GROMACS .gro file of N, CA and C in nm:
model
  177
    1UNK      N    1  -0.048   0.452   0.850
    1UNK     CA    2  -0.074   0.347   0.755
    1UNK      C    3   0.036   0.345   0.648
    2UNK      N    4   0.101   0.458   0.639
    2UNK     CA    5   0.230   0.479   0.465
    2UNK      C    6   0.286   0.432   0.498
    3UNK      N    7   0.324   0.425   0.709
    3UNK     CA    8   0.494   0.366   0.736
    3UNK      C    9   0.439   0.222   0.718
    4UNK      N   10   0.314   0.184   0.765
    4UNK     CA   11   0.348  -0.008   0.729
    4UNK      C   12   0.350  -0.046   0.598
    5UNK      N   13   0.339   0.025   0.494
    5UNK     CA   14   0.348  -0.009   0.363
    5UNK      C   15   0.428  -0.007   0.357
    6UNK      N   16   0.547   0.155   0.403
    6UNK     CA   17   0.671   0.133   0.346
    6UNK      C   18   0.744   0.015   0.386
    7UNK      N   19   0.709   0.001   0.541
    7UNK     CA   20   0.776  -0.158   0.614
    7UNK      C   21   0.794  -0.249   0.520
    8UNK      N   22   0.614  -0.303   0.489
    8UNK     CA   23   0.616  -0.486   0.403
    8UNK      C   24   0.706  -0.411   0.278
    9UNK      N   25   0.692  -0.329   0.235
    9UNK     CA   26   0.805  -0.291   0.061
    9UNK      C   27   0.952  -0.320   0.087
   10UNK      N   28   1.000  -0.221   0.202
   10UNK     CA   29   1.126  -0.202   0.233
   10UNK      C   30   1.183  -0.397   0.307
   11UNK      N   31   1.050  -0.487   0.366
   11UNK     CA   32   1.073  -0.635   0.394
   11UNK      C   33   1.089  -0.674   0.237
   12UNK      N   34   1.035  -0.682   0.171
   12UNK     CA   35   1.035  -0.759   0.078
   12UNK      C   36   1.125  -0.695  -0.056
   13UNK      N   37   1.167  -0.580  -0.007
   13UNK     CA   38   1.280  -0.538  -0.116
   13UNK      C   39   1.274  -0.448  -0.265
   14UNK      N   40   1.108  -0.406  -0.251
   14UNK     CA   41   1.029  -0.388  -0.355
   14UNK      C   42   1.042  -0.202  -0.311
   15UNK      N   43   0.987  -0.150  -0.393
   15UNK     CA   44   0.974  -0.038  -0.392
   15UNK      C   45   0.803   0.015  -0.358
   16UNK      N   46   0.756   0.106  -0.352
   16UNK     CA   47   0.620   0.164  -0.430
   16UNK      C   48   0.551   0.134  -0.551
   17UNK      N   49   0.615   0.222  -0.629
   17UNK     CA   50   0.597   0.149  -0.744
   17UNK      C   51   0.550   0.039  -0.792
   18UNK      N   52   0.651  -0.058  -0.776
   18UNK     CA   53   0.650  -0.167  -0.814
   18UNK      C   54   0.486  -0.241  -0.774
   19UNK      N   55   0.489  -0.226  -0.634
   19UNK     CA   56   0.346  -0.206  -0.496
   19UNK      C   57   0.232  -0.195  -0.588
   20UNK      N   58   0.229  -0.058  -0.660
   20UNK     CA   59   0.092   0.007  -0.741
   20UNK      C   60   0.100  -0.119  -0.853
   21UNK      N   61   0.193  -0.073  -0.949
   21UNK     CA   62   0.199  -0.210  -1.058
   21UNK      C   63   0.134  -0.299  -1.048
   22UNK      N   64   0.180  -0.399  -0.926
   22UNK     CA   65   0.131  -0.493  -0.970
   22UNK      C   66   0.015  -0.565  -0.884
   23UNK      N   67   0.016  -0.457  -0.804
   23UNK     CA   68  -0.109  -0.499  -0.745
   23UNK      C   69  -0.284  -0.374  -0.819
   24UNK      N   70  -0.248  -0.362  -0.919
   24UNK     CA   71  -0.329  -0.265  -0.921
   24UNK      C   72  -0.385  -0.148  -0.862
   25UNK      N   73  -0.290  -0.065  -0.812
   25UNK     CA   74  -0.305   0.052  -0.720
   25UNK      C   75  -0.250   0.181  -0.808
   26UNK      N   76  -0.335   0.288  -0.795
   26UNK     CA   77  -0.277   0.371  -0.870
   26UNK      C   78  -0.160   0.464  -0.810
   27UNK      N   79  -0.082   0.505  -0.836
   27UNK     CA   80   0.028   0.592  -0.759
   27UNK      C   81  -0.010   0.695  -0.660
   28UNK      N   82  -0.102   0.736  -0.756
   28UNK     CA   83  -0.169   0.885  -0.700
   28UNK      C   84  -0.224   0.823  -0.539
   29UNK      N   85  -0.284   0.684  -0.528
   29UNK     CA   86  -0.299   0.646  -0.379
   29UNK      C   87  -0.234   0.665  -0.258
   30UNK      N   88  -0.134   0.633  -0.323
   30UNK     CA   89  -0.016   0.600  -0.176
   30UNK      C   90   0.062   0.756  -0.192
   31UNK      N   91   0.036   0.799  -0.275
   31UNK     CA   92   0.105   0.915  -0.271
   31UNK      C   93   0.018   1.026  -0.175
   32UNK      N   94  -0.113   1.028  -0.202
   32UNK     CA   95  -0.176   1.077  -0.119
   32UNK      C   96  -0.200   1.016   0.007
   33UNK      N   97  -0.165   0.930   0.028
   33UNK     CA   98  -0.174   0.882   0.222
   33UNK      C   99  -0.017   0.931   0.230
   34UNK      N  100   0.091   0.919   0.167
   34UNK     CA  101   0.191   0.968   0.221
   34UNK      C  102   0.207   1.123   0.229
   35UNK      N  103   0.133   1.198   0.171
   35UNK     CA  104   0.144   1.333   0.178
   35UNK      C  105   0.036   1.402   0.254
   36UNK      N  106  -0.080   1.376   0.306
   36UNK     CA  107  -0.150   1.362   0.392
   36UNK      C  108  -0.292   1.407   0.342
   37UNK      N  109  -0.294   1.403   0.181
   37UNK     CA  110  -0.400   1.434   0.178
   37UNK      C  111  -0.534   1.347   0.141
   38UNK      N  112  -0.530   1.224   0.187
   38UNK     CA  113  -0.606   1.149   0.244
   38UNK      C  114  -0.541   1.062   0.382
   39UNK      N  115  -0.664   1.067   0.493
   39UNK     CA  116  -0.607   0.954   0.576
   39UNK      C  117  -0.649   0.825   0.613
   40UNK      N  118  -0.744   0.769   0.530
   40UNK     CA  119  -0.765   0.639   0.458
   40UNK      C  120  -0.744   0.623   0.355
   41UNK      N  121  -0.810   0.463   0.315
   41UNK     CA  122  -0.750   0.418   0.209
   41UNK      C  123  -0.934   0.302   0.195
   42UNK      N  124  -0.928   0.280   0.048
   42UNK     CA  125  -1.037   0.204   0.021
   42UNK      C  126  -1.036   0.057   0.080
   43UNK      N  127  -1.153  -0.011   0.108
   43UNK     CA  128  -1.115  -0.149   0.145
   43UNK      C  129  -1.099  -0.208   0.056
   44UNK      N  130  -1.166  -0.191  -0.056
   44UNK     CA  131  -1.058  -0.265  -0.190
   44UNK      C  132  -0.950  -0.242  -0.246
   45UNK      N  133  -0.862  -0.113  -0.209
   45UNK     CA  134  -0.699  -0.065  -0.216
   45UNK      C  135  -0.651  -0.159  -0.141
   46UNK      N  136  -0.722  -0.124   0.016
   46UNK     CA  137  -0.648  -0.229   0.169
   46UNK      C  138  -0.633  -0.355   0.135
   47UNK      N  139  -0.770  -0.471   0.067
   47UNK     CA  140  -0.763  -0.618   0.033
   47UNK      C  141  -0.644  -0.634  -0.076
   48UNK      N  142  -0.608  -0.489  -0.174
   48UNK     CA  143  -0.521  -0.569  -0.269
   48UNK      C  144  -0.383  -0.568  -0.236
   49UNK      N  145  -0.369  -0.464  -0.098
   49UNK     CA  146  -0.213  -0.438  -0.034
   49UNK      C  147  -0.224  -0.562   0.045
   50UNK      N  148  -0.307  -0.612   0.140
   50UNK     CA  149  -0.277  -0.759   0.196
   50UNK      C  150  -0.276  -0.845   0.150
   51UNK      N  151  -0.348  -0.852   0.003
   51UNK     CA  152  -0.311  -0.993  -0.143
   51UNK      C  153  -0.184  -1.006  -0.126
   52UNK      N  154  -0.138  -0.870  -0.176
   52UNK     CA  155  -0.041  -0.855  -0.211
   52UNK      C  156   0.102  -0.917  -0.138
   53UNK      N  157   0.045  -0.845  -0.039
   53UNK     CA  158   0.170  -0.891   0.083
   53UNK      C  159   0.149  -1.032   0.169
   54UNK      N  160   0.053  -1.114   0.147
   54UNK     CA  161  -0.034  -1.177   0.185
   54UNK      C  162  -0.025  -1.196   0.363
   55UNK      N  163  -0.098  -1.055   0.412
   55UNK     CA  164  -0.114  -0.996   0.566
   55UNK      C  165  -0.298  -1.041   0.585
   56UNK      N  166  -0.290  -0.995   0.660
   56UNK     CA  167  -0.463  -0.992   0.686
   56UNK      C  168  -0.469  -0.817   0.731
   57UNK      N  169  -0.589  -0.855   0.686
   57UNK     CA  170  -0.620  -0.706   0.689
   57UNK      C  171  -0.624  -0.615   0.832
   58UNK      N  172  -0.634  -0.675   0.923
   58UNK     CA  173  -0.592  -0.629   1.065
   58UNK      C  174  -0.427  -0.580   1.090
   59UNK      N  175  -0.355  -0.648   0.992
   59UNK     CA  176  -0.231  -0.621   0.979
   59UNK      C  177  -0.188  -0.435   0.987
   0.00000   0.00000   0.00000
């Protein structure tokens, strides 16, 4: 799930960061799916990364 985040970031030119900002995500999220110590993610984290990126959530 970290590498398709990093994907739509690294498509759209954006960083992480930027990702949490402004979509309302806290760092500590993605930091923990990238380090493995979670291996989900909330469905209201997931709805605001596909707002965001505007994917569907099957994405």
């Amino acid at each position: 799930m970290h590498n398709k985040i990093e994907f739509l970031c690294k498509q759209q030119g954006i960083k992480i960061a930027q990702l949490c900002k402004e979509a309302g995500i806290p760092k500590s999220t993605i930091s923990d799916l990238k380090n493995g110590r979670t291996k989900t993610l909330s469905t209201q984290t997931l709805k605001k990364i596909a707002n965001y990126f505007n994917v569907s959530l099957d994405y």
